[in-house]
mmCIF file of N, CA and C in Angstrom:
data_model
loop_
_atom_site.group_PDB
_atom_site.id
_atom_site.type_symbol
_atom_site.label_atom_id
_atom_site.label_comp_id
_atom_site.label_asym_id
_atom_site.label_seq_id
_atom_site.Cartn_x
_atom_site.Cartn_y
_atom_site.Cartn_z
ATOM 1 N N MET Z 1 -38.611 153.174 -35.106
ATOM 2 C CA MET Z 1 -38.848 152.721 -36.475
ATOM 3 C C MET Z 1 -39.861 153.664 -37.119
ATOM 4 N N ASN Z 2 -39.610 154.009 -38.343
ATOM 5 C CA ASN Z 2 -40.445 154.904 -39.129
ATOM 6 C C ASN Z 2 -41.851 154.301 -39.331
ATOM 7 N N ILE Z 3 -42.888 155.114 -39.179
ATOM 8 C CA ILE Z 3 -44.273 154.633 -39.336
ATOM 9 C C ILE Z 3 -44.524 154.124 -40.755
ATOM 10 N N ARG Z 4 -43.903 154.760 -41.753
ATOM 11 C CA ARG Z 4 -44.079 154.278 -43.141
ATOM 12 C C ARG Z 4 -43.460 152.895 -43.315
ATOM 13 N N LEU Z 5 -42.329 152.673 -42.680
ATOM 14 C CA LEU Z 5 -41.687 151.364 -42.768
ATOM 15 C C LEU Z 5 -42.551 150.299 -42.093
ATOM 16 N N ILE Z 6 -43.108 150.627 -40.946
ATOM 17 C CA ILE Z 6 -44.005 149.689 -40.254
ATOM 18 C C ILE Z 6 -45.215 149.372 -41.132
ATOM 19 N N LEU Z 7 -45.808 150.401 -41.729
ATOM 20 C CA LEU Z 7 -46.964 150.206 -42.612
ATOM 21 C C LEU Z 7 -46.593 149.327 -43.809
ATOM 22 N N ALA Z 8 -45.411 149.561 -44.380
ATOM 23 C CA ALA Z 8 -44.964 148.760 -45.526
ATOM 24 C C ALA Z 8 -44.764 147.298 -45.126
ATOM 25 N N ILE Z 9 -44.147 147.082 -43.972
ATOM 26 C CA ILE Z 9 -43.916 145.715 -43.493
ATOM 27 C C ILE Z 9 -45.245 145.003 -43.246
ATOM 28 N N VAL Z 10 -46.186 145.706 -42.631
ATOM 29 C CA VAL Z 10 -47.504 145.105 -42.351
ATOM 30 C C VAL Z 10 -48.229 144.771 -43.648
ATOM 31 N N THR Z 11 -48.225 145.686 -44.619
ATOM 32 C CA THR Z 11 -48.957 145.413 -45.873
ATOM 33 C C THR Z 11 -48.308 144.293 -46.673
ATOM 34 N N ILE Z 12 -46.975 144.269 -46.714
ATOM 35 C CA ILE Z 12 -46.290 143.181 -47.430
ATOM 36 C C ILE Z 12 -46.570 141.846 -46.734
ATOM 37 N N SER Z 13 -46.602 141.863 -45.412
ATOM 38 C CA SER Z 13 -46.901 140.629 -44.660
ATOM 39 C C SER Z 13 -48.344 140.193 -44.886
ATOM 40 N N LEU Z 14 -49.265 141.144 -44.978
ATOM 41 C CA LEU Z 14 -50.657 140.798 -45.300
ATOM 42 C C LEU Z 14 -50.751 140.206 -46.712
ATOM 43 N N ALA Z 15 -49.937 140.723 -47.626
ATOM 44 C CA ALA Z 15 -49.896 140.150 -48.973
ATOM 45 C C ALA Z 15 -49.489 138.688 -48.905
ATOM 46 N N LEU Z 16 -48.480 138.402 -48.089
ATOM 47 C CA LEU Z 16 -48.035 137.019 -47.924
ATOM 48 C C LEU Z 16 -49.167 136.146 -47.378
ATOM 49 N N VAL Z 17 -49.860 136.641 -46.384
ATOM 50 C CA VAL Z 17 -50.953 135.875 -45.771
ATOM 51 C C VAL Z 17 -52.070 135.615 -46.779
ATOM 52 N N PHE Z 18 -52.535 136.662 -47.453
ATOM 53 C CA PHE Z 18 -53.660 136.496 -48.390
ATOM 54 C C PHE Z 18 -53.265 135.640 -49.599
ATOM 55 N N TYR Z 19 -52.096 135.924 -50.178
ATOM 56 C CA TYR Z 19 -51.693 135.181 -51.374
ATOM 57 C C TYR Z 19 -51.443 133.710 -51.046
ATOM 58 N N THR Z 20 -50.767 133.462 -49.933
ATOM 59 C CA THR Z 20 -50.515 132.083 -49.516
ATOM 60 C C THR Z 20 -51.821 131.361 -49.223
ATOM 61 N N SER Z 21 -52.742 132.028 -48.541
ATOM 62 C CA SER Z 21 -54.055 131.426 -48.254
ATOM 63 C C SER Z 21 -54.787 131.084 -49.540
ATOM 64 N N GLY Z 22 -54.755 131.996 -50.500
ATOM 65 C CA GLY Z 22 -55.429 131.745 -51.774
ATOM 66 C C GLY Z 22 -54.824 130.572 -52.524
ATOM 67 N N VAL Z 23 -53.503 130.549 -52.608
ATOM 68 C CA VAL Z 23 -52.817 129.486 -53.356
ATOM 69 C C VAL Z 23 -53.060 128.122 -52.728
ATOM 70 N N PHE Z 24 -52.890 128.031 -51.415
ATOM 71 C CA PHE Z 24 -53.013 126.710 -50.790
ATOM 72 C C PHE Z 24 -54.459 126.295 -50.556
ATOM 73 N N SER Z 25 -55.355 127.244 -50.401
ATOM 74 C CA SER Z 25 -56.774 126.915 -50.302
ATOM 75 C C SER Z 25 -57.275 126.362 -51.643
ATOM 76 N N GLU Z 26 -56.844 126.999 -52.717
ATOM 77 C CA GLU Z 26 -57.226 126.537 -54.061
ATOM 78 C C GLU Z 26 -56.615 125.171 -54.338
ATOM 79 N N ARG Z 27 -55.388 124.980 -53.902
ATOM 80 C CA ARG Z 27 -54.714 123.696 -54.108
ATOM 81 C C ARG Z 27 -55.419 122.578 -53.341
ATOM 82 N N ARG Z 28 -55.778 122.865 -52.076
ATOM 83 C CA ARG Z 28 -56.468 121.851 -51.260
ATOM 84 C C ARG Z 28 -57.840 121.498 -51.833
ATOM 85 N N SER Z 29 -58.547 122.510 -52.314
ATOM 86 C CA SER Z 29 -59.894 122.229 -52.829
ATOM 87 C C SER Z 29 -59.829 121.530 -54.182
ATOM 88 N N GLY Z 30 -58.725 121.737 -54.914
ATOM 89 C CA GLY Z 30 -58.576 121.111 -56.225
ATOM 90 C C GLY Z 30 -59.429 121.768 -57.292
ATOM 91 N N ASP Z 31 -60.047 122.893 -56.947
ATOM 92 C CA ASP Z 31 -60.942 123.567 -57.878
ATOM 93 C C ASP Z 31 -60.883 125.070 -57.616
ATOM 94 N N LEU Z 32 -60.680 125.836 -58.652
ATOM 95 C CA LEU Z 32 -60.629 127.285 -58.540
ATOM 96 C C LEU Z 32 -62.022 127.835 -58.274
ATOM 97 N N LYS Z 33 -62.127 128.684 -57.233
ATOM 98 C CA LYS Z 33 -63.404 129.291 -56.863
ATOM 99 C C LYS Z 33 -63.233 130.798 -56.710
ATOM 100 N N LEU Z 34 -64.348 131.499 -56.641
ATOM 101 C CA LEU Z 34 -64.327 132.953 -56.503
ATOM 102 C C LEU Z 34 -63.551 133.385 -55.262
ATOM 103 N N LYS Z 35 -63.685 132.667 -54.162
ATOM 104 C CA LYS Z 35 -62.978 133.060 -52.932
ATOM 105 C C LYS Z 35 -61.462 133.042 -53.134
ATOM 106 N N HIS Z 36 -60.964 132.150 -53.977
ATOM 107 C CA HIS Z 36 -59.530 132.109 -54.254
ATOM 108 C C HIS Z 36 -59.102 133.345 -55.042
ATOM 109 N N ILE Z 37 -59.921 133.724 -55.993
ATOM 110 C CA ILE Z 37 -59.625 134.921 -56.787
ATOM 111 C C ILE Z 37 -59.615 136.155 -55.893
ATOM 112 N N ILE Z 38 -60.534 136.217 -54.956
ATOM 113 C CA ILE Z 38 -60.566 137.348 -54.017
ATOM 114 C C ILE Z 38 -59.287 137.378 -53.181
ATOM 115 N N LEU Z 39 -58.845 136.217 -52.713
ATOM 116 C CA LEU Z 39 -57.602 136.154 -51.934
ATOM 117 C C LEU Z 39 -56.391 136.546 -52.793
ATOM 118 N N PHE Z 40 -56.348 136.103 -54.049
ATOM 119 C CA PHE Z 40 -55.265 136.500 -54.957
ATOM 120 C C PHE Z 40 -55.279 138.023 -55.129
ATOM 121 N N GLY Z 41 -56.465 138.572 -55.337
ATOM 122 C CA GLY Z 41 -56.603 140.014 -55.527
ATOM 123 C C GLY Z 41 -56.166 140.796 -54.298
ATOM 124 N N LEU Z 42 -56.555 140.330 -53.113
ATOM 125 C CA LEU Z 42 -56.126 140.993 -51.880
ATOM 126 C C LEU Z 42 -54.611 140.922 -51.720
ATOM 127 N N GLY Z 43 -54.032 139.775 -52.046
ATOM 128 C CA GLY Z 43 -52.576 139.643 -51.999
ATOM 129 C C GLY Z 43 -51.906 140.641 -52.921
ATOM 130 N N LEU Z 44 -52.438 140.782 -54.119
ATOM 131 C CA LEU Z 44 -51.882 141.724 -55.089
ATOM 132 C C LEU Z 44 -52.015 143.161 -54.600
ATOM 133 N N VAL Z 45 -53.175 143.524 -54.073
ATOM 134 C CA VAL Z 45 -53.397 144.895 -53.577
ATOM 135 C C VAL Z 45 -52.435 145.215 -52.440
ATOM 136 N N PHE Z 46 -52.315 144.308 -51.480
ATOM 137 C CA PHE Z 46 -51.423 144.565 -50.350
ATOM 138 C C PHE Z 46 -49.956 144.560 -50.780
ATOM 139 N N ASP Z 47 -49.588 143.696 -51.710
ATOM 140 C CA ASP Z 47 -48.210 143.674 -52.194
ATOM 141 C C ASP Z 47 -47.876 144.975 -52.920
ATOM 142 N N THR Z 48 -48.769 145.408 -53.784
ATOM 143 C CA THR Z 48 -48.550 146.648 -54.535
ATOM 144 C C THR Z 48 -48.486 147.846 -53.588
ATOM 145 N N THR Z 49 -49.358 147.861 -52.593
ATOM 146 C CA THR Z 49 -49.352 148.953 -51.610
ATOM 147 C C THR Z 49 -48.042 148.977 -50.835
ATOM 148 N N GLY Z 50 -47.641 147.821 -50.320
ATOM 149 C CA GLY Z 50 -46.392 147.740 -49.565
ATOM 150 C C GLY Z 50 -45.179 148.086 -50.411
ATOM 151 N N THR Z 51 -45.177 147.628 -51.651
ATOM 152 C CA THR Z 51 -44.070 147.919 -52.561
ATOM 153 C C THR Z 51 -43.996 149.408 -52.867
ATOM 154 N N THR Z 52 -45.142 150.032 -53.055
ATOM 155 C CA THR Z 52 -45.185 151.472 -53.319
ATOM 156 C C THR Z 52 -44.624 152.254 -52.130
ATOM 157 N N ILE Z 53 -45.032 151.871 -50.943
ATOM 158 C CA ILE Z 53 -44.524 152.541 -49.736
ATOM 159 C C ILE Z 53 -43.014 152.336 -49.616
ATOM 160 N N MET Z 54 -42.562 151.103 -49.815
ATOM 161 C CA MET Z 54 -41.129 150.810 -49.733
ATOM 162 C C MET Z 54 -40.342 151.599 -50.789
ATOM 163 N N SER Z 55 -40.898 151.739 -51.976
ATOM 164 C CA SER Z 55 -40.229 152.494 -53.044
ATOM 165 C C SER Z 55 -40.071 153.953 -52.658
ATOM 166 N N LYS Z 56 -41.093 154.512 -52.031
ATOM 167 C CA LYS Z 56 -41.011 155.914 -51.588
ATOM 168 C C LYS Z 56 -39.980 156.077 -50.479
ATOM 169 N N ILE Z 57 -39.896 155.104 -49.601
ATOM 170 C CA ILE Z 57 -38.878 155.137 -48.544
ATOM 171 C C ILE Z 57 -37.488 155.061 -49.171
ATOM 172 N N ALA Z 58 -37.317 154.142 -50.128
ATOM 173 C CA ALA Z 58 -36.017 153.950 -50.782
ATOM 174 C C ALA Z 58 -35.608 155.189 -51.577
ATOM 175 N N ALA Z 59 -36.575 155.868 -52.185
ATOM 176 C CA ALA Z 59 -36.269 157.057 -52.981
ATOM 177 C C ALA Z 59 -35.697 158.179 -52.108
ATOM 178 N N GLY Z 60 -36.094 158.212 -50.858
ATOM 179 C CA GLY Z 60 -35.599 159.240 -49.946
ATOM 180 C C GLY Z 60 -34.374 158.815 -49.164
ATOM 181 N N SER Z 61 -33.820 157.656 -49.489
ATOM 182 C CA SER Z 61 -32.682 157.114 -48.756
ATOM 183 C C SER Z 61 -31.394 157.261 -49.558
ATOM 184 N N THR Z 62 -30.285 157.299 -48.856
ATOM 185 C CA THR Z 62 -28.979 157.354 -49.525
ATOM 186 C C THR Z 62 -28.378 155.963 -49.705
ATOM 187 N N VAL Z 63 -29.063 154.937 -49.173
ATOM 188 C CA VAL Z 63 -28.583 153.559 -49.272
ATOM 189 C C VAL Z 63 -28.862 153.027 -50.681
ATOM 190 N N ALA Z 64 -27.895 152.326 -51.255
ATOM 191 C CA ALA Z 64 -28.062 151.752 -52.598
ATOM 192 C C ALA Z 64 -29.155 150.691 -52.581
ATOM 193 N N VAL Z 65 -29.962 150.687 -53.624
ATOM 194 C CA VAL Z 65 -31.050 149.718 -53.753
ATOM 195 C C VAL Z 65 -30.517 148.473 -54.438
ATOM 196 N N ASN Z 66 -30.907 147.310 -53.930
ATOM 197 C CA ASN Z 66 -30.470 146.035 -54.484
ATOM 198 C C ASN Z 66 -31.203 145.778 -55.806
ATOM 199 N N PRO Z 67 -30.464 145.673 -56.933
ATOM 200 C CA PRO Z 67 -31.130 145.468 -58.224
ATOM 201 C C PRO Z 67 -31.871 144.122 -58.316
ATOM 202 N N LEU Z 68 -31.348 143.085 -57.657
ATOM 203 C CA LEU Z 68 -32.042 141.789 -57.656
ATOM 204 C C LEU Z 68 -33.429 141.942 -57.036
ATOM 205 N N HIS Z 69 -33.487 142.677 -55.955
ATOM 206 C CA HIS Z 69 -34.761 142.896 -55.271
ATOM 207 C C HIS Z 69 -35.720 143.694 -56.153
ATOM 208 N N GLN Z 70 -35.218 144.720 -56.800
ATOM 209 C CA GLN Z 70 -36.070 145.538 -57.684
ATOM 210 C C GLN Z 70 -36.615 144.719 -58.854
ATOM 211 N N ILE Z 71 -35.744 143.977 -59.505
ATOM 212 C CA ILE Z 71 -36.148 143.210 -60.698
ATOM 213 C C ILE Z 71 -37.114 142.086 -60.330
ATOM 214 N N THR Z 72 -36.769 141.310 -59.306
ATOM 215 C CA THR Z 72 -37.659 140.198 -58.929
ATOM 216 C C THR Z 72 -38.968 140.722 -58.334
ATOM 217 N N GLY Z 73 -38.908 141.852 -57.637
ATOM 218 C CA GLY Z 73 -40.125 142.443 -57.077
ATOM 219 C C GLY Z 73 -41.097 142.883 -58.160
ATOM 220 N N MET Z 74 -40.575 143.564 -59.181
ATOM 221 C CA MET Z 74 -41.435 144.010 -60.285
ATOM 222 C C MET Z 74 -41.958 142.805 -61.073
ATOM 223 N N ALA Z 75 -41.100 141.832 -61.311
ATOM 224 C CA ALA Z 75 -41.537 140.630 -62.027
ATOM 225 C C ALA Z 75 -42.617 139.885 -61.236
ATOM 226 N N ALA Z 76 -42.469 139.845 -59.916
ATOM 227 C CA ALA Z 76 -43.460 139.157 -59.072
ATOM 228 C C ALA Z 76 -44.819 139.854 -59.147
ATOM 229 N N ILE Z 77 -44.814 141.177 -59.107
ATOM 230 C CA ILE Z 77 -46.092 141.902 -59.206
ATOM 231 C C ILE Z 77 -46.727 141.659 -60.571
ATOM 232 N N LEU Z 78 -45.925 141.708 -61.619
ATOM 233 C CA LEU Z 78 -46.467 141.447 -62.963
ATOM 234 C C LEU Z 78 -47.022 140.025 -63.067
ATOM 235 N N LEU Z 79 -46.314 139.062 -62.484
ATOM 236 C CA LEU Z 79 -46.812 137.682 -62.475
ATOM 237 C C LEU Z 79 -48.120 137.568 -61.684
ATOM 238 N N MET Z 80 -48.205 138.284 -60.580
ATOM 239 C CA MET Z 80 -49.432 138.265 -59.778
ATOM 240 C C MET Z 80 -50.610 138.851 -60.562
ATOM 241 N N VAL Z 81 -50.340 139.917 -61.318
ATOM 242 C CA VAL Z 81 -51.393 140.517 -62.155
ATOM 243 C C VAL Z 81 -51.846 139.498 -63.201
ATOM 244 N N PHE Z 82 -50.877 138.892 -63.889
ATOM 245 C CA PHE Z 82 -51.210 137.886 -64.898
ATOM 246 C C PHE Z 82 -51.954 136.716 -64.255
ATOM 247 N N HIS Z 83 -51.504 136.281 -63.088
ATOM 248 C CA HIS Z 83 -52.129 135.168 -62.366
ATOM 249 C C HIS Z 83 -53.588 135.485 -62.043
ATOM 250 N N LEU Z 84 -53.834 136.697 -61.571
ATOM 251 C CA LEU Z 84 -55.203 137.108 -61.242
ATOM 252 C C LEU Z 84 -56.083 137.141 -62.494
ATOM 253 N N ILE Z 85 -55.565 137.717 -63.556
ATOM 254 C CA ILE Z 85 -56.331 137.775 -64.816
ATOM 255 C C ILE Z 85 -56.600 136.359 -65.337
ATOM 256 N N TRP Z 86 -55.585 135.510 -65.294
ATOM 257 C CA TRP Z 86 -55.736 134.121 -65.751
ATOM 258 C C TRP Z 86 -56.763 133.380 -64.897
ATOM 259 N N ALA Z 87 -56.731 133.621 -63.586
ATOM 260 C CA ALA Z 87 -57.685 132.972 -62.678
ATOM 261 C C ALA Z 87 -59.117 133.379 -63.025
ATOM 262 N N ILE Z 88 -59.320 134.661 -63.274
ATOM 263 C CA ILE Z 88 -60.658 135.148 -63.653
ATOM 264 C C ILE Z 88 -61.099 134.492 -64.952
ATOM 265 N N TYR Z 89 -60.198 134.438 -65.927
ATOM 266 C CA TYR Z 89 -60.510 133.817 -67.211
ATOM 267 C C TYR Z 89 -60.883 132.338 -67.041
ATOM 268 N N VAL Z 90 -60.074 131.617 -66.279
ATOM 269 C CA VAL Z 90 -60.318 130.180 -66.066
ATOM 270 C C VAL Z 90 -61.652 129.967 -65.364
ATOM 271 N N LEU Z 91 -61.943 130.782 -64.360
ATOM 272 C CA LEU Z 91 -63.204 130.632 -63.629
ATOM 273 C C LEU Z 91 -64.400 130.937 -64.532
ATOM 274 N N LEU Z 92 -64.301 131.997 -65.316
ATOM 275 C CA LEU Z 92 -65.408 132.364 -66.206
ATOM 276 C C LEU Z 92 -65.596 131.349 -67.329
ATOM 277 N N LYS Z 93 -64.485 130.822 -67.838
ATOM 278 C CA LYS Z 93 -64.569 129.833 -68.913
ATOM 279 C C LYS Z 93 -65.231 128.554 -68.411
ATOM 280 N N GLY Z 94 -64.940 128.196 -67.169
ATOM 281 C CA GLY Z 94 -65.601 127.051 -66.560
ATOM 282 C C GLY Z 94 -65.104 125.695 -67.004
ATOM 283 N N ASN Z 95 -63.974 125.640 -67.683
ATOM 284 C CA ASN Z 95 -63.413 124.374 -68.129
ATOM 285 C C ASN Z 95 -62.906 123.606 -66.907
ATOM 286 N N PRO Z 96 -63.509 122.445 -66.598
ATOM 287 C CA PRO Z 96 -63.116 121.695 -65.401
ATOM 288 C C PRO Z 96 -61.640 121.299 -65.376
ATOM 289 N N LYS Z 97 -61.082 120.938 -66.528
ATOM 290 C CA LYS Z 97 -59.678 120.531 -66.584
ATOM 291 C C LYS Z 97 -58.774 121.728 -66.296
ATOM 292 N N ALA Z 98 -59.087 122.877 -66.883
ATOM 293 C CA ALA Z 98 -58.284 124.082 -66.652
ATOM 294 C C ALA Z 98 -58.373 124.505 -65.189
ATOM 295 N N LYS Z 99 -59.560 124.411 -64.611
ATOM 296 C CA LYS Z 99 -59.726 124.767 -63.196
ATOM 297 C C LYS Z 99 -58.962 123.810 -62.294
ATOM 298 N N ALA Z 100 -58.977 122.531 -62.645
ATOM 299 C CA ALA Z 100 -58.300 121.521 -61.834
ATOM 300 C C ALA Z 100 -56.781 121.665 -61.905
ATOM 301 N N ASN Z 101 -56.263 122.136 -63.036
ATOM 302 C CA ASN Z 101 -54.814 122.269 -63.217
ATOM 303 C C ASN Z 101 -54.275 123.649 -62.871
ATOM 304 N N PHE Z 102 -55.154 124.570 -62.564
ATOM 305 C CA PHE Z 102 -54.731 125.947 -62.309
ATOM 306 C C PHE Z 102 -53.749 126.034 -61.147
ATOM 307 N N HIS Z 103 -53.899 125.163 -60.144
ATOM 308 C CA HIS Z 103 -53.053 125.240 -58.949
ATOM 309 C C HIS Z 103 -51.563 125.077 -59.262
ATOM 310 N N LYS Z 104 -51.239 124.406 -60.361
ATOM 311 C CA LYS Z 104 -49.826 124.239 -60.730
ATOM 312 C C LYS Z 104 -49.200 125.595 -61.052
ATOM 313 N N PHE Z 105 -49.947 126.408 -61.775
ATOM 314 C CA PHE Z 105 -49.476 127.756 -62.115
ATOM 315 C C PHE Z 105 -49.420 128.622 -60.854
ATOM 316 N N SER Z 106 -50.395 128.464 -59.977
ATOM 317 C CA SER Z 106 -50.439 129.245 -58.739
ATOM 318 C C SER Z 106 -49.192 129.011 -57.899
ATOM 319 N N ILE Z 107 -48.779 127.774 -57.780
ATOM 320 C CA ILE Z 107 -47.608 127.444 -56.969
ATOM 321 C C ILE Z 107 -46.348 128.082 -57.557
ATOM 322 N N VAL Z 108 -46.214 128.054 -58.870
ATOM 323 C CA VAL Z 108 -45.042 128.649 -59.523
ATOM 324 C C VAL Z 108 -44.990 130.151 -59.244
ATOM 325 N N VAL Z 109 -46.111 130.830 -59.400
ATOM 326 C CA VAL Z 109 -46.161 132.277 -59.146
ATOM 327 C C VAL Z 109 -45.857 132.560 -57.674
ATOM 328 N N TRP Z 110 -46.444 131.784 -56.777
ATOM 329 C CA TRP Z 110 -46.228 131.973 -55.343
ATOM 330 C C TRP Z 110 -44.754 131.779 -54.985
ATOM 331 N N LEU Z 111 -44.137 130.714 -55.516
ATOM 332 C CA LEU Z 111 -42.723 130.466 -55.238
ATOM 333 C C LEU Z 111 -41.846 131.608 -55.748
ATOM 334 N N PHE Z 112 -42.170 132.110 -56.936
ATOM 335 C CA PHE Z 112 -41.399 133.240 -57.466
ATOM 336 C C PHE Z 112 -41.602 134.473 -56.594
ATOM 337 N N TRP Z 113 -42.818 134.685 -56.112
ATOM 338 C CA TRP Z 113 -43.127 135.839 -55.270
ATOM 339 C C TRP Z 113 -42.313 135.811 -53.976
ATOM 340 N N LEU Z 114 -42.013 134.622 -53.485
ATOM 341 C CA LEU Z 114 -41.243 134.506 -52.246
ATOM 342 C C LEU Z 114 -39.812 135.041 -52.382
ATOM 343 N N ILE Z 115 -39.265 135.037 -53.595
ATOM 344 C CA ILE Z 115 -37.886 135.518 -53.793
ATOM 345 C C ILE Z 115 -37.748 136.973 -53.351
ATOM 346 N N PRO Z 116 -38.505 137.924 -53.922
ATOM 347 C CA PRO Z 116 -38.342 139.312 -53.460
ATOM 348 C C PRO Z 116 -38.810 139.513 -52.018
ATOM 349 N N TYR Z 117 -39.749 138.707 -51.564
ATOM 350 C CA TYR Z 117 -40.201 138.828 -50.179
ATOM 351 C C TYR Z 117 -39.034 138.557 -49.229
ATOM 352 N N PHE Z 118 -38.354 137.436 -49.421
ATOM 353 C CA PHE Z 118 -37.254 137.081 -48.520
ATOM 354 C C PHE Z 118 -36.004 137.922 -48.770
ATOM 355 N N VAL Z 119 -35.721 138.264 -50.017
ATOM 356 C CA VAL Z 119 -34.576 139.152 -50.304
ATOM 357 C C VAL Z 119 -34.799 140.485 -49.582
ATOM 358 N N GLY Z 120 -36.009 141.023 -49.699
ATOM 359 C CA GLY Z 120 -36.323 142.287 -49.021
ATOM 360 C C GLY Z 120 -36.208 142.177 -47.509
ATOM 361 N N MET Z 121 -36.655 141.059 -46.975
ATOM 362 C CA MET Z 121 -36.586 140.846 -45.537
ATOM 363 C C MET Z 121 -35.121 140.808 -45.083
ATOM 364 N N PHE Z 122 -34.272 140.086 -45.808
ATOM 365 C CA PHE Z 122 -32.867 139.991 -45.428
ATOM 366 C C PHE Z 122 -32.147 141.332 -45.601
ATOM 367 N N ILE Z 123 -32.506 142.073 -46.643
ATOM 368 C CA ILE Z 123 -31.923 143.407 -46.840
ATOM 369 C C ILE Z 123 -32.309 144.301 -45.661
ATOM 370 N N GLY Z 124 -33.571 144.241 -45.285
ATOM 371 C CA GLY Z 124 -34.055 145.072 -44.175
ATOM 372 C C GLY Z 124 -33.415 144.700 -42.850
ATOM 373 N N MET Z 125 -33.191 143.435 -42.632
ATOM 374 C CA MET Z 125 -32.580 142.991 -41.375
ATOM 375 C C MET Z 125 -31.091 143.388 -41.326
ATOM 376 N N GLY Z 126 -30.482 143.482 -42.488
ATOM 377 C CA GLY Z 126 -29.072 143.851 -42.536
ATOM 378 C C GLY Z 126 -28.840 145.350 -42.428
ATOM 379 N N ALA Z 127 -29.898 146.125 -42.598
ATOM 380 C CA ALA Z 127 -29.734 147.586 -42.572
ATOM 381 C C ALA Z 127 -29.670 148.138 -41.166
#
């Protein structure tokens, strides 16, 4: 197995771990905290890193790229960026109601993020 592919798989998997930890930790606490924002940020960094590596691998390949995976992957990263910015805004604003309800948005973003994660996994297993 190619070292770049291994690195991409590890970073994407770390994104899953950090983002999932952030979403469910924030949900359990019922209150958005700085540690959750850090976990969201780490998830975004690892996802972007893994996606970049995977894109470079795909660019050098003769195998057709799945458009569903590309579109949902880019949308997921954009949602993660918006989610992180929104989380920072909500935390800085300090509105207790907004902080208490933030987890609803987190779950939606996380669920959407799972689409390209699993599509990519199934594509990779089929190759």
